[in-house]
Coordinates of C-alpha atoms in Angstrom, one line a residue:
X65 CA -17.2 6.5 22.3
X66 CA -15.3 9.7 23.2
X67 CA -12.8 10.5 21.1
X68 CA -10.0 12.9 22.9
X69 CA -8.6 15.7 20.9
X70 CA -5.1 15.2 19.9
X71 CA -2.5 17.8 20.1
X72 CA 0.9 18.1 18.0
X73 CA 3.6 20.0 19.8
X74 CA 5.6 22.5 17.3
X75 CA 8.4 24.8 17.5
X76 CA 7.5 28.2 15.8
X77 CA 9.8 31.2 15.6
X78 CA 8.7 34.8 14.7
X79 CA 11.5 36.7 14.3
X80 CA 14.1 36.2 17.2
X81 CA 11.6 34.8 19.5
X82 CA 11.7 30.8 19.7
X83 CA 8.0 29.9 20.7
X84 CA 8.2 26.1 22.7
X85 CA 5.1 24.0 24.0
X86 CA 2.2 25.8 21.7
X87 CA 0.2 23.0 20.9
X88 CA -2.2 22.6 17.5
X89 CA -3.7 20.6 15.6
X90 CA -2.1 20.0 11.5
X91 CA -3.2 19.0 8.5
X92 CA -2.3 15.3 8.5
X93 CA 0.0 13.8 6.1
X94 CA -1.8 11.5 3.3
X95 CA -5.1 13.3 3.9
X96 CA -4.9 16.1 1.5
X97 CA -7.9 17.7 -0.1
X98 CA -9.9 14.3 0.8
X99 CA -11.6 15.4 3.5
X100 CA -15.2 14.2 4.2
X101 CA -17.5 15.8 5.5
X102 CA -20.6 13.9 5.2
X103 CA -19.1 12.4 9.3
X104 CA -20.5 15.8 10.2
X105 CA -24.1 15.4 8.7
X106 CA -26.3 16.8 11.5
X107 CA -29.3 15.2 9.7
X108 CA -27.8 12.2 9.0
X109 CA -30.0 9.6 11.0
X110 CA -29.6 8.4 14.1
X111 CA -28.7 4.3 15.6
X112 CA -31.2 2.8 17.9
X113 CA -31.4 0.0 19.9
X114 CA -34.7 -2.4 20.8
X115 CA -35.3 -5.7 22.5
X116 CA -31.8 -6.7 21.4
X117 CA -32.2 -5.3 17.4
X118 CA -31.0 -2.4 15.6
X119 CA -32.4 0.3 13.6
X120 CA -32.8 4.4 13.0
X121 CA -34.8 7.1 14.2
X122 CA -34.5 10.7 12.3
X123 CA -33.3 13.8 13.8
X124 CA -36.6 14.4 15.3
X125 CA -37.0 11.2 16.7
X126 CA -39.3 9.3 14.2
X127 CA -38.7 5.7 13.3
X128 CA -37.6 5.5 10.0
X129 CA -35.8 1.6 9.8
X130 CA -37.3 -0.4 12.5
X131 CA -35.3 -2.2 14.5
X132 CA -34.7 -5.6 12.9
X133 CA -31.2 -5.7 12.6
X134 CA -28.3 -7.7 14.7
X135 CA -26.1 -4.6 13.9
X136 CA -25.6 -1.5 11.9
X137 CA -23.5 1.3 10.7
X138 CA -23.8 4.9 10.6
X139 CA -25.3 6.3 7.8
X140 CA -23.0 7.6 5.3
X141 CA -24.8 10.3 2.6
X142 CA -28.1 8.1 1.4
X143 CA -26.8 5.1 2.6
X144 CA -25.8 2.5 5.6
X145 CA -24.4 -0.7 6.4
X146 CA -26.5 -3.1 8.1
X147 CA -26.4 -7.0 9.4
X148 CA -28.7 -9.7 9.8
X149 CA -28.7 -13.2 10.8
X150 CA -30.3 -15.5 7.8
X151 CA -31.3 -19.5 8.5
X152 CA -29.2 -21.4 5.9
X153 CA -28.9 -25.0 5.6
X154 CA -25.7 -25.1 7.6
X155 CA -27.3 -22.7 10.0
X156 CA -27.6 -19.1 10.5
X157 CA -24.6 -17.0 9.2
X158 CA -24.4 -13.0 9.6
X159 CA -24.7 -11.2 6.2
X160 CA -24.8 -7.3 5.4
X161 CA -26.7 -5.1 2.8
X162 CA -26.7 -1.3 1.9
X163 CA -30.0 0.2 3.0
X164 CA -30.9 3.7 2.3
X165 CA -33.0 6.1 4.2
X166 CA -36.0 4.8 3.8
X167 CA -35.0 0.9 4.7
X168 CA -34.7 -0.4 1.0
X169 CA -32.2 -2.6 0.3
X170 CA -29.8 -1.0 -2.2
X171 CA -27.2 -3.7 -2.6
X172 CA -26.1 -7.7 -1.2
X173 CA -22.9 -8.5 -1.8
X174 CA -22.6 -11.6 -3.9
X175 CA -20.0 -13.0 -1.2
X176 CA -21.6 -16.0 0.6
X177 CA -20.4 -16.4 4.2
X178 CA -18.7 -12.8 5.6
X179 CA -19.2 -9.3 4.5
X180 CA -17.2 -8.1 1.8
X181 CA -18.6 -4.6 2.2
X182 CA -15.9 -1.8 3.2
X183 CA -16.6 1.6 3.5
X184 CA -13.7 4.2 3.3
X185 CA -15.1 7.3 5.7
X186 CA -11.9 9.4 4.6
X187 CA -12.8 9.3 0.7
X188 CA -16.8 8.7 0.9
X189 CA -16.3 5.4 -1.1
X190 CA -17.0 1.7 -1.1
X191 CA -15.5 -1.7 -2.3
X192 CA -18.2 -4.3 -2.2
X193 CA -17.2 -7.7 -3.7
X194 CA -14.0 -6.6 -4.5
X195 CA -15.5 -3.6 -6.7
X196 CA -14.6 0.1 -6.2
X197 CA -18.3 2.4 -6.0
X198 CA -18.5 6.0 -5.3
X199 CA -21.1 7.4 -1.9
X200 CA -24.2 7.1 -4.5
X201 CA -23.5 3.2 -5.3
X202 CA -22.0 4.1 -8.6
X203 CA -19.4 1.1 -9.7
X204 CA -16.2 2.8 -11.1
X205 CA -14.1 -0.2 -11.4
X206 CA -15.0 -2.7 -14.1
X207 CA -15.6 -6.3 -13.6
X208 CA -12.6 -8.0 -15.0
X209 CA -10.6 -5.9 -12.0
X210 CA -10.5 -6.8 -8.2
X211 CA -9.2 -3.8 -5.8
X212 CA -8.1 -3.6 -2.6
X213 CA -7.9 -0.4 -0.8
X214 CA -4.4 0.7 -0.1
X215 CA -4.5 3.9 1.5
X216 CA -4.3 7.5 1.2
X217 CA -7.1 7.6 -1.5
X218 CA -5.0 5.0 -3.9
X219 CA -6.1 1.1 -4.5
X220 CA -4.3 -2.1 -5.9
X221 CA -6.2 -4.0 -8.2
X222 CA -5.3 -7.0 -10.5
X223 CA -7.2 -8.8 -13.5
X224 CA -6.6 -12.5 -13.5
X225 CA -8.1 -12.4 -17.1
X226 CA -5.7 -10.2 -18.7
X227 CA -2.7 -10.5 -16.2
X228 CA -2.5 -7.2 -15.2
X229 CA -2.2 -5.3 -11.5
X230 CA -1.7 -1.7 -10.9
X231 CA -2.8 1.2 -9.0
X232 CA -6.2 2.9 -9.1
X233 CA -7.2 5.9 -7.8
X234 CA -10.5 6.4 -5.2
X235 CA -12.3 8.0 -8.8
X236 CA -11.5 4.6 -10.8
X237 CA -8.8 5.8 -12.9
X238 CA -5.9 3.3 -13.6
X239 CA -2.4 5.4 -13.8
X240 CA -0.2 2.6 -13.8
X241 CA -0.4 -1.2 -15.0
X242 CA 2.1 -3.7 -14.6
X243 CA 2.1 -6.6 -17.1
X244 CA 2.9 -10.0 -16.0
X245 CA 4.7 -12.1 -18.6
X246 CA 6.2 -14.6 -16.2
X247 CA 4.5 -16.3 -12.6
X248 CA 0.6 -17.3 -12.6
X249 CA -1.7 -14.8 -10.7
X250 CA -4.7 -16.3 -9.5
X251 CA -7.4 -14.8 -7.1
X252 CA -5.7 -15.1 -4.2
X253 CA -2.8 -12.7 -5.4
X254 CA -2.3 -9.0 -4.2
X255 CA -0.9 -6.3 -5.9
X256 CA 2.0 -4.9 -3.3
X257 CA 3.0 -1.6 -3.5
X258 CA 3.3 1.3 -1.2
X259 CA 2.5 5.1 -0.8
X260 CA 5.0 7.8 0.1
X261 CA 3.1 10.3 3.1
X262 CA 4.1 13.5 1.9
X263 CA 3.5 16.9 3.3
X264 CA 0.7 19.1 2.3
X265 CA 3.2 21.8 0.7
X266 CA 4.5 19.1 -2.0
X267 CA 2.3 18.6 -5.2
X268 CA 3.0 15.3 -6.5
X269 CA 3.0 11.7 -4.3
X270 CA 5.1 9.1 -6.0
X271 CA 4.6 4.7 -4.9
X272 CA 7.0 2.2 -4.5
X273 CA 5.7 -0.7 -6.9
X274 CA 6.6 -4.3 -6.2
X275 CA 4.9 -6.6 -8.0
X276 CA 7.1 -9.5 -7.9
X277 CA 10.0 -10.3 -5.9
X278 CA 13.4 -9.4 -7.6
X279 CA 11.6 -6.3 -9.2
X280 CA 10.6 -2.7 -7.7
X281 CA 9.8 0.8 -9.1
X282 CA 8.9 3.8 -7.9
X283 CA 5.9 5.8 -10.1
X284 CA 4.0 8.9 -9.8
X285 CA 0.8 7.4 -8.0
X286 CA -1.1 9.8 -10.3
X287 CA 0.2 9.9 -13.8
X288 CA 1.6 6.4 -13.7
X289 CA 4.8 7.4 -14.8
X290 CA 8.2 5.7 -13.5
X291 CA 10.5 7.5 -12.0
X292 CA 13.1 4.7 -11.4
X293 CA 13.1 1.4 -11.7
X294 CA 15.5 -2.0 -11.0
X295 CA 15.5 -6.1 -10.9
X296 CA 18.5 -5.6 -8.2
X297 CA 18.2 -2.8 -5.7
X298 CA 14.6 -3.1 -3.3
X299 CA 13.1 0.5 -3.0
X300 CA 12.0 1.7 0.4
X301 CA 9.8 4.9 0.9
X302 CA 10.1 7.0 3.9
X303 CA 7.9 10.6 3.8
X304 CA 7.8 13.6 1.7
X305 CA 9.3 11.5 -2.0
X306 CA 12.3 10.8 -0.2
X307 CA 13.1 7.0 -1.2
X308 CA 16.1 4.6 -0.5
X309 CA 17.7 1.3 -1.1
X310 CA 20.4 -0.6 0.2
X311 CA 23.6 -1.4 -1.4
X312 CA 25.5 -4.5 -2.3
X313 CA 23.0 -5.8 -0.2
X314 CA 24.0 -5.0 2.5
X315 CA 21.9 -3.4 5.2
X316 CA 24.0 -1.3 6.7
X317 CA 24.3 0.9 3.7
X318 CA 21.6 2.6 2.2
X319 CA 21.7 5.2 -0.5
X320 CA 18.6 8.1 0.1
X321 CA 17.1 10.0 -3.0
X322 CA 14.3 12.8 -2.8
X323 CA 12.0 13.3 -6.2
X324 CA 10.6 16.0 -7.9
X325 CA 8.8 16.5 -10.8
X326 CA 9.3 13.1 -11.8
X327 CA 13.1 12.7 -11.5
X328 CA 15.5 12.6 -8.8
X329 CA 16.5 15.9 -8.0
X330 CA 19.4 14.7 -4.8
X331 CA 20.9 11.5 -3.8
X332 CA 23.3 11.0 -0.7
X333 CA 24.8 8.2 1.6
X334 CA 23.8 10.3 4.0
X335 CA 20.2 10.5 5.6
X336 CA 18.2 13.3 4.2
X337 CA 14.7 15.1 5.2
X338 CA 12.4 17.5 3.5
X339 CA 11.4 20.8 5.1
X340 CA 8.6 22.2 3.4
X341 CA 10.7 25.8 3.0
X342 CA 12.2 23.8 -0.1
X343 CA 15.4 22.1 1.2
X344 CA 16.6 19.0 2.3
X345 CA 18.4 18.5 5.8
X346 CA 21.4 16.3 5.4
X347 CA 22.2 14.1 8.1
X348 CA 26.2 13.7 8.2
X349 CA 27.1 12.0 11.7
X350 CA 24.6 14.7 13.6
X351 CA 26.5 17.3 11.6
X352 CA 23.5 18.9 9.1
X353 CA 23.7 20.6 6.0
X354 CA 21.0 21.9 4.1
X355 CA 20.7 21.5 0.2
X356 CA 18.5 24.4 -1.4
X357 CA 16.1 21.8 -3.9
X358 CA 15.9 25.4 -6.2
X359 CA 19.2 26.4 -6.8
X360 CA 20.8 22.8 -6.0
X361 CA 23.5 24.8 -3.8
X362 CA 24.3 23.6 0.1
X363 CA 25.0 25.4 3.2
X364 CA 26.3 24.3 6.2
X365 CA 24.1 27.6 8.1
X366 CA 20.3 27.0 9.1
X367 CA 18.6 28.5 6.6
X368 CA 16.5 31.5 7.8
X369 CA 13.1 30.2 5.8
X370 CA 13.2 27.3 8.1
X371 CA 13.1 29.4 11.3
X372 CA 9.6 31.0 10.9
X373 CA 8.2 27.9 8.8
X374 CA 5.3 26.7 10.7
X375 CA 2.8 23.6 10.0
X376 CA 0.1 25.5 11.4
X377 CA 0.5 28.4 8.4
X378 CA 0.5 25.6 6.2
X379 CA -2.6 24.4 6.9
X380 CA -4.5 27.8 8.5
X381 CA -2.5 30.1 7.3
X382 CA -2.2 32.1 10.6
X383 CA 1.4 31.8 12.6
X384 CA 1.5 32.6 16.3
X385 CA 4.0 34.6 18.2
X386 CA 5.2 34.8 21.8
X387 CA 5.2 38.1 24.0
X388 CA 6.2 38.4 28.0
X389 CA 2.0 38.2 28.6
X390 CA 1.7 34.9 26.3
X391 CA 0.8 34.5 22.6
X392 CA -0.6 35.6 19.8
X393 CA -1.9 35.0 16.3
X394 CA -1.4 37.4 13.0
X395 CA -1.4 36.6 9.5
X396 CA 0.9 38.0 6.6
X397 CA 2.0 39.9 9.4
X398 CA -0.9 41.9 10.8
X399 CA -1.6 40.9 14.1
X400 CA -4.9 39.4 14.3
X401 CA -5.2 38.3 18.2
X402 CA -3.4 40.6 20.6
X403 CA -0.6 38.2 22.5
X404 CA -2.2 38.3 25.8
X405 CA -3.4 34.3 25.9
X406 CA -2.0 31.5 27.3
X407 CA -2.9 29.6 25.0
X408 CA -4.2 29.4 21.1
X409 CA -5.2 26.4 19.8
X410 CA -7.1 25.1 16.8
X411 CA -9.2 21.9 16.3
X412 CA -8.7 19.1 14.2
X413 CA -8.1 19.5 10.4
X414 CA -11.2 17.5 9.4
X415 CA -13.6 19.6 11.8
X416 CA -12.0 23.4 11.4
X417 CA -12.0 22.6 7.6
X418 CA -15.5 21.7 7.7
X419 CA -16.3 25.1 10.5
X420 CA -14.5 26.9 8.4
X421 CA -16.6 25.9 4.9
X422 CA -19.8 27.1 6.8
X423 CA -18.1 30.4 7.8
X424 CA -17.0 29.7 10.9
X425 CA -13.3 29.5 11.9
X426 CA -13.5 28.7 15.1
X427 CA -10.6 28.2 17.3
X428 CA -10.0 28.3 21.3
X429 CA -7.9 30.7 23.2
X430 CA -7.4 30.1 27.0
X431 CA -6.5 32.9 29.9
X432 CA -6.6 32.7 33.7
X433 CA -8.7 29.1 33.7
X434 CA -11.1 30.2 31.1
X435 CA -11.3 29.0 27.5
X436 CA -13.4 30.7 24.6
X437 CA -14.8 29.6 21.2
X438 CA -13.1 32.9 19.1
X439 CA -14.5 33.5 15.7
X440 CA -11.3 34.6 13.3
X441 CA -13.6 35.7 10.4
X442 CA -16.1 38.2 12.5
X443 CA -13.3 38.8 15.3
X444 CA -15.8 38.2 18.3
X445 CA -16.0 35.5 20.7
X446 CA -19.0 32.8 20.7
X447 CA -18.6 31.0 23.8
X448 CA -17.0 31.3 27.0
X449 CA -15.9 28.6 29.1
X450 CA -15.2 28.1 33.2
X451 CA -12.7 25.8 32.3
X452 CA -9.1 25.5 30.7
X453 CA -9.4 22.4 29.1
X454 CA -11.8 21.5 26.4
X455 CA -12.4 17.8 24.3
X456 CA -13.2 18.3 21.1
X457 CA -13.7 15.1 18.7
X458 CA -12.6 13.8 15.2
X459 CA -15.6 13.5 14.0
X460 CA -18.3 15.7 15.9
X461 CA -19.4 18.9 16.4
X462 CA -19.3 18.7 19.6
X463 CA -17.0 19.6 22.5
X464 CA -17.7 18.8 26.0
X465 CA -15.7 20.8 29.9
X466 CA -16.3 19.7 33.2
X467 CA -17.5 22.9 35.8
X468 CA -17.0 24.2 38.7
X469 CA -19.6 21.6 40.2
X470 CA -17.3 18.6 38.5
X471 CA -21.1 18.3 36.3
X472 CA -19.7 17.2 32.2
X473 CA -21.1 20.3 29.8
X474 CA -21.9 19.7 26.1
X475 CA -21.6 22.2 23.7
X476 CA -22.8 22.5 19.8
X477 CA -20.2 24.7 17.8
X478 CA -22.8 24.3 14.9
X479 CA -26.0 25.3 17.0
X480 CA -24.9 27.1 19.8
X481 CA -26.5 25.3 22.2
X482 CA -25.2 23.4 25.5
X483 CA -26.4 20.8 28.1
X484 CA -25.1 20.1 31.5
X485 CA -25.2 15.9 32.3
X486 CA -24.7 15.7 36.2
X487 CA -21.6 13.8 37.5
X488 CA -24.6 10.8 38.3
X489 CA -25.2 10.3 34.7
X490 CA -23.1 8.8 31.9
X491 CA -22.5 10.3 28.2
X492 CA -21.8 9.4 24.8
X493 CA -21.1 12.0 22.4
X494 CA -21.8 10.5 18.4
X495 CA -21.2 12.9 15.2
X496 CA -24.6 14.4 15.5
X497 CA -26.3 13.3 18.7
X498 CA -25.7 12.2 21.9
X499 CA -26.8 9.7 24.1
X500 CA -27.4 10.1 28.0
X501 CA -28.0 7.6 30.7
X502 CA -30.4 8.4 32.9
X503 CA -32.3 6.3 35.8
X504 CA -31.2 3.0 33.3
X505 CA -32.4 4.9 30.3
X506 CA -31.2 6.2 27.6
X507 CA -32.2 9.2 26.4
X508 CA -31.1 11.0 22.5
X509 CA -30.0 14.8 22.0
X510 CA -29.9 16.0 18.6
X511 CA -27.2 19.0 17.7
X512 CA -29.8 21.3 18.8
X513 CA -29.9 19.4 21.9
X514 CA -33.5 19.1 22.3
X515 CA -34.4 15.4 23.4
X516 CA -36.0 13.4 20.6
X517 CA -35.9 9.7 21.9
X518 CA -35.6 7.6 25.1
X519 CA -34.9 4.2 24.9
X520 CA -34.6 0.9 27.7

């Protein structure tokens, strides 16, 4: 299933010039440092389909699970998901195992009935029957504790036997437990608690904890310890540590706090926002003020750190800048791309991360109805393009353009290599292969795109 490219609109300004409508792609909030790249395995084998069953072929088109199953999974690291129908005395039922390469069955979940398999793609870890296990089937939660996965890389987990619930971390480490001296917990119970998005210049992500009604905190999800903590006032989290509650009840009224290092640092009546410069924005009826978080002093003025603070520097550390001919990109000031393009825009986090860890960072630039693949680190282009707009995908190396003949083109940024599908034939583009139908087959291209299977 094609997966379009999504675009965040930002406003950047270098020096006096206000850039508007440059769109790029930024690191995601709740995703940092945790990002997986095993979804770009170009070996990673390959989902086939036969007289109804599933299996996998390698990357040069030998069989390597026959096809047996009633569905599968992609193959994450060593190891897959797969399901198959088993005659029981009430009938059949679907079940699921862990296979690894080679068709071996790693692990059935004890679980009669459904699957209580769940793979986590953006932390490379499972829960099976209620168990926390890292990519190489390593249990890291111990058996008295059932989790849940919460998100951002953080689990609930609760132990009926010793009354205790908490927070548990995508390693297994337990920063904070909660122990129940009053109501019953059973196994039906779930921990609740929730997890602040922050932005990727903060350092320390803090949870609102609510493990019984009439009772919330707010802890560091790491360390465990508690910031604040009542039996009368609800916490609410919004993003970046800022937290709030209503007062007297009443919920017209809320008081907003933002933490740091493990205290609160500013509290208003007034709505607040981080900006990753260091301040908070104060919202008094539309009229803003800005609070300095370092020297606790506020200002009625925009402060001038926020007018060239760009998302895109975060995460790339490159900033673009506007010119009467288009734009440009530099970094620490020296101008790296002349500003000349009419566009510049960068791919996903997940994939220009991974580019970038195999020494290519890879963006595109677009002029007069062309697009190239530019190379930052060896200043060169790699690929030029007869079209200005390019797909690129989450999870995939590939990118695909329609040409001048309206025929779809495919293009590897790992290999180099393309294919042109005419307009007659369909597509599918897959992390590491894709799959074209052709005359009512289907035929499989690997990342080199050399054709290594067809199929009914």
């Amino acid at each position: 299933m094609q997966k379009d490219n999504k675009l965040k609109i930002t406003l950047i300004v270098v020096s006096i010039v206000v850039l508007l409508g440059i769109s790029f792609l930024i690191l995601k909030k709740g995703k940092k440092g945790n990002l997986n790249y095993a979804i770009f395995d170009q070996n990673k084998p390959i989902i086939i389909k036969k007289d109804g069953k599933y299996g996998y072929i390698n990357t040069s088109g030998k069989v390597i699970v026959e096809p047996k199953y009633e569905d599968v999974r992609n193959f994450n690291g060593n190891y897959a998901i797969v399901y198959e129908m088993v005659k029981t005395d009430d009938g059949e039922k679907k079940l699921c195992k862990i296979i690894d390469k080679n068709g071996k069955v790693k692990i059935t979940p004890q679980e009669d009935g459904y699957c209580s398999i769940e793979y986590i793609s953006d932390y490379n870890i499972y829960i099976i029957d209620n168990k926390l296990y890292d990519s190489n089937l390593q249990k890291l939660s111990s058996d008295d504790k059932n989790v849940k996965y919460n998100k951002d890389g953080y689990l609930s987990w609760f132990s009926e036997e010793k009354r205790t619930a908490g927070i548990m971390t995508t390693s297994g480490k337990i920063p904070y437990t909660f122990k129940y001296t009053g109501d019953y917990i059973d196994q039906s119970y779930e921990f609740e608690f929730r997890v602040s998005d922050i932005d990727d210049s903060l350092n320390s992500r803090y949870c609102v904890s609510r493990p019984y009604y009439g009772y919330s905190a707010i802890v560091n999800c790491d360390s465990g310890k508690i910031v604040v903590e009542s039996k009368e006032d609800y916490y609410l989290d919004d993003d970046d540590n800022i937290f709030s509650f209503y007062t007297d009840g009443k919920y017209d009224k809320k008081i907003y706090f933002y933490i740091q290092n493990n205290k609160i640092v500013y509290k208003d009546s007034n709505e607040i926002r981080y900006y990753p410069a260091g301040y908070l924005r104060i919202n008094d009826n539309d009229n803003y003020k800005y609070y300095d978080i370092k020297t606790g002093s506020i200002t009625d003025e925009i402060p001038s750190k926020l007018d060239s603070l760009s998302d895109l520097e975060l995460m790339t550390g490159y900033s673009k800048f506007s010119c009467d001919n288009g734009y440009g990109l530099m970094q620490n000031g020296k101008v790296l791309l002349p500003c000349q393009w009419d566009r510049i825009d960068f791919f996903d986090t997940s994939l220009y991360q991974y580019l970038k860890s195999l020494g290519k960072n890879y963006i595109i630039v677009k002029k007069d109805s062309k697009s190239f693949i530019f190379d930052l680190k060896n200043n060169e282009t790699i690929y030029e393009i007869n079209s200005s707009y390019v797909t690129s995908y989450t999870d995939s190396t590939f990118i695909s353009y329609t040409d001048e003949n309206r025929n779809k083109v495919i293009y590897n940024l790992l290999t180099g290599k393309s294919i042109t599908i005419t307009i007659d034939d369909s597509y599918n583009i897959y992390s590491n292969y894709i799959k074209v139908k052709h005359d009512k087959k289907y035929d499989y291209y690997n990342t080199n795109l050399k054709l290594i299977y067809t199929s009914e």
